[in-house]
Coordinates of C-alpha atoms in Angstrom, one line a residue:
M69 CA -136.9 88.1 270.9
Q70 CA -139.3 89.9 268.5
F71 CA -139.6 88.2 265.1
N72 CA -139.4 90.1 261.8
S73 CA -139.0 88.8 258.3
E74 CA -135.5 90.3 257.9
Q75 CA -134.3 87.6 260.3
L76 CA -135.0 85.0 257.6
L77 CA -132.3 86.4 255.3
L78 CA -129.6 83.9 256.1
Y79 CA -131.1 81.0 258.1
A80 CA -128.6 78.4 259.2
V81 CA -129.6 74.9 260.2
T82 CA -127.1 72.9 262.2
D83 CA -125.8 69.4 261.4
R84 CA -123.1 67.9 263.5
A85 CA -122.0 65.7 260.6
W86 CA -119.1 68.1 260.0
T87 CA -117.9 68.4 263.6
G88 CA -114.5 67.1 264.6
R89 CA -112.1 69.9 263.9
Q90 CA -114.5 72.2 265.8
T91 CA -117.3 71.5 268.2
L92 CA -120.8 72.3 267.1
L93 CA -120.9 75.4 269.3
E94 CA -117.6 76.6 267.8
Q95 CA -119.1 76.2 264.4
I96 CA -122.3 78.0 265.4
E97 CA -120.2 81.0 266.7
E98 CA -118.3 81.1 263.4
A99 CA -121.6 81.1 261.5
L100 CA -123.0 83.9 263.7
A101 CA -119.8 86.0 263.2
G102 CA -120.1 85.5 259.5
G103 CA -123.6 87.1 259.4
V104 CA -126.2 84.4 260.0
T105 CA -129.5 86.1 260.9
L106 CA -131.4 83.1 262.4
L107 CA -130.2 79.8 263.6
Q108 CA -132.1 76.5 263.9
L109 CA -130.6 73.9 266.2
R110 CA -131.5 70.5 264.7
E111 CA -130.6 67.3 266.6
K112 CA -132.2 63.9 265.7
A113 CA -130.0 61.6 267.8
L114 CA -129.2 63.4 271.1
D115 CA -131.1 62.3 274.2
P116 CA -133.5 65.0 275.6
E117 CA -131.2 66.0 278.5
A118 CA -128.2 66.5 276.2
F119 CA -130.3 68.3 273.6
L120 CA -131.6 70.7 276.3
Q121 CA -128.1 71.5 277.6
E122 CA -126.8 72.1 274.1
A123 CA -129.8 74.3 273.4
V124 CA -129.2 76.4 276.5
E125 CA -125.6 77.0 275.4
A126 CA -126.6 77.7 271.8
C127 CA -129.3 80.2 273.0
R128 CA -126.8 82.1 275.1
L129 CA -124.4 82.3 272.1
C130 CA -127.1 83.4 269.6
H131 CA -128.4 86.1 271.9
R132 CA -125.0 87.5 272.3
Y133 CA -125.1 88.1 268.6
G134 CA -128.7 89.3 268.6
V135 CA -129.8 86.3 266.6
P136 CA -133.0 84.3 267.4
L137 CA -132.6 80.6 268.1
I138 CA -135.1 78.1 266.7
I139 CA -135.3 74.5 267.8
N140 CA -136.2 71.8 265.3
D141 CA -139.4 69.9 266.3
N142 CA -139.0 69.8 270.0
V143 CA -141.2 72.3 271.8
D144 CA -140.1 71.1 275.3
V145 CA -136.5 71.8 274.5
A146 CA -137.3 75.2 273.0
L147 CA -139.3 76.3 276.1
G148 CA -136.8 74.8 278.6
S149 CA -133.8 76.4 277.0
G150 CA -135.1 79.9 276.5
A151 CA -135.0 79.6 272.7
D152 CA -137.1 82.0 270.7
G153 CA -139.1 79.4 268.8
V154 CA -139.6 76.1 267.1
H155 CA -139.8 74.8 263.6
V156 CA -142.2 72.0 262.8
G157 CA -142.5 69.7 259.8
I158 CA -145.7 68.6 258.2
E159 CA -145.9 65.5 260.3
D160 CA -145.0 67.1 263.6
A161 CA -147.2 68.7 266.2
P162 CA -149.9 71.0 264.7
V163 CA -149.0 74.8 264.8
Q164 CA -152.3 75.6 266.4
Q165 CA -151.6 73.3 269.3
I166 CA -148.1 74.8 269.8
R167 CA -149.5 78.3 269.7
R168 CA -152.0 77.6 272.4
R169 CA -149.2 76.3 274.6
T170 CA -146.6 78.9 273.9
G171 CA -148.3 82.2 273.5
S172 CA -148.0 85.0 270.9
D173 CA -144.3 86.0 271.4
F174 CA -143.0 82.5 270.6
I175 CA -141.8 82.1 267.0
I176 CA -143.3 79.2 265.1
G177 CA -142.0 78.1 261.7
A178 CA -143.8 75.5 259.6
T179 CA -142.7 73.5 256.6
A180 CA -144.9 73.9 253.5
K181 CA -144.6 72.2 250.1
T182 CA -148.0 73.2 248.7
V183 CA -150.3 76.2 248.7
E184 CA -152.8 74.3 250.9
Q185 CA -150.2 73.6 253.5
A186 CA -149.0 77.2 253.5
R187 CA -152.4 78.6 254.0
L188 CA -153.2 76.1 256.8
A189 CA -150.0 77.0 258.6
E190 CA -150.8 80.7 258.3
A191 CA -154.3 80.2 259.5
S192 CA -153.0 78.1 262.4
G193 CA -150.7 80.9 263.7
A194 CA -147.3 80.2 262.1
D195 CA -145.0 83.2 261.9
Y196 CA -143.0 82.0 258.8
L197 CA -142.8 79.1 256.3
G198 CA -139.9 76.9 255.3
V199 CA -140.5 76.1 251.6
G200 CA -138.7 73.4 249.7
A201 CA -136.8 71.4 248.8
V202 CA -135.9 73.8 246.0
F203 CA -132.8 71.8 245.0
P204 CA -131.6 68.2 245.7
S205 CA -130.7 68.1 249.4
P206 CA -127.5 66.4 250.5
T207 CA -128.9 66.2 254.1
K208 CA -132.4 65.0 253.2
K209 CA -132.0 62.8 250.2
T210 CA -135.7 61.8 250.1
A211 CA -137.0 65.4 250.3
I212 CA -139.7 66.2 247.7
R213 CA -138.6 68.8 245.2
I214 CA -140.6 71.9 244.3
T215 CA -140.1 74.0 241.2
N216 CA -139.5 77.8 241.1
A217 CA -143.1 78.2 239.9
Q218 CA -144.3 76.3 242.9
L219 CA -142.1 78.3 245.3
R220 CA -143.4 81.6 243.7
E221 CA -147.0 80.4 244.0
I222 CA -146.6 79.4 247.7
C223 CA -144.9 82.6 248.7
A224 CA -147.6 84.6 247.0
S225 CA -150.5 82.7 248.6
V226 CA -149.8 83.9 252.2
R227 CA -149.1 87.1 254.0
I228 CA -146.4 85.5 256.3
P229 CA -142.8 85.4 255.0
A230 CA -141.2 82.3 253.6
V231 CA -137.6 81.1 253.5
A232 CA -136.5 78.8 250.8
I233 CA -134.7 75.6 251.8
G234 CA -133.2 72.4 250.3
G235 CA -129.8 72.0 248.7
I236 CA -129.2 75.8 248.5
N237 CA -125.5 76.9 248.2
A238 CA -123.5 79.8 246.8
E239 CA -123.5 78.3 243.3
N240 CA -127.3 77.8 242.9
A241 CA -129.0 80.3 245.2
L242 CA -129.4 83.0 242.6
E243 CA -131.6 80.7 240.5
I244 CA -134.5 81.3 242.9
C245 CA -134.3 85.1 242.7
G246 CA -137.7 86.7 242.1
C247 CA -139.7 83.8 243.6
G248 CA -140.8 85.7 246.7
A249 CA -138.6 84.1 249.4
R250 CA -137.4 86.5 252.1
G251 CA -134.2 84.5 252.5
I252 CA -132.4 81.2 252.2
A253 CA -132.0 78.4 254.7
V254 CA -128.8 76.4 254.4
V255 CA -127.1 73.5 256.1
S256 CA -124.0 72.1 254.4
A257 CA -123.2 75.4 252.5
I258 CA -122.2 76.8 255.9
F259 CA -121.4 73.9 258.2
A260 CA -119.5 71.8 255.7
A261 CA -117.3 74.7 254.7
Q262 CA -113.6 74.8 255.6
D263 CA -114.0 78.4 256.6
I264 CA -117.5 78.8 258.1
R265 CA -117.3 82.5 258.8
T266 CA -116.2 83.3 255.2
A267 CA -118.9 81.0 253.7
A268 CA -121.6 82.6 255.8
A269 CA -120.5 86.2 254.9
A270 CA -120.6 85.3 251.2
L271 CA -124.0 83.6 251.5
R272 CA -125.4 86.7 253.3
T273 CA -124.6 88.8 250.3
I274 CA -126.2 86.3 248.0
A275 CA -129.2 86.0 250.2
A276 CA -129.8 89.7 249.9
Q277 CA -130.0 89.4 246.2
V278 CA -132.5 86.5 246.5
A279 CA -134.6 88.5 248.8
G280 CA -134.4 91.5 246.5
I281 CA -132.9 93.9 249.1

């Protein structure tokens, strides 16, 4: 699927911590129906075979809604499942190495917490940046915080688009308006909600204000 910066508007990152009443795939479909524009499948505990099978099903679901699927960290699962790309952290496989393996049509996102990291990711071939944590994160309690000024500086330092991430919810998202982010990436603000579809729809409206569109 062709990547464009508008797909970063409402970027949902999965977390199975809130499954039970619904399966993860059911939650994903509710999020997609609510207006999520890009989905990242993140699994830290599943074995490779189970992760691959889940990714295949998630990919089929995302593509039915015309939404790209990004796999967290695992290039093998991304390629094997037909996903559209991968997101890598600072300590994961280098972007340049992934790009050589996957080709130009594969979407690569990279985490950046500094201008230097952002510029390196861009020079290495990343398509977009995930910048944060902009607020305290309930899912990554040890995540390093960045200020609005740092977010603005990072976004302005590169030509590729950036999505803000880290502790973002409907109550605080508008605090990062005007910082240059093309959208917001959220985890619990969607997947911990009692009504995932409604939460996603509300966040999409807020995300448009953050992105200035």
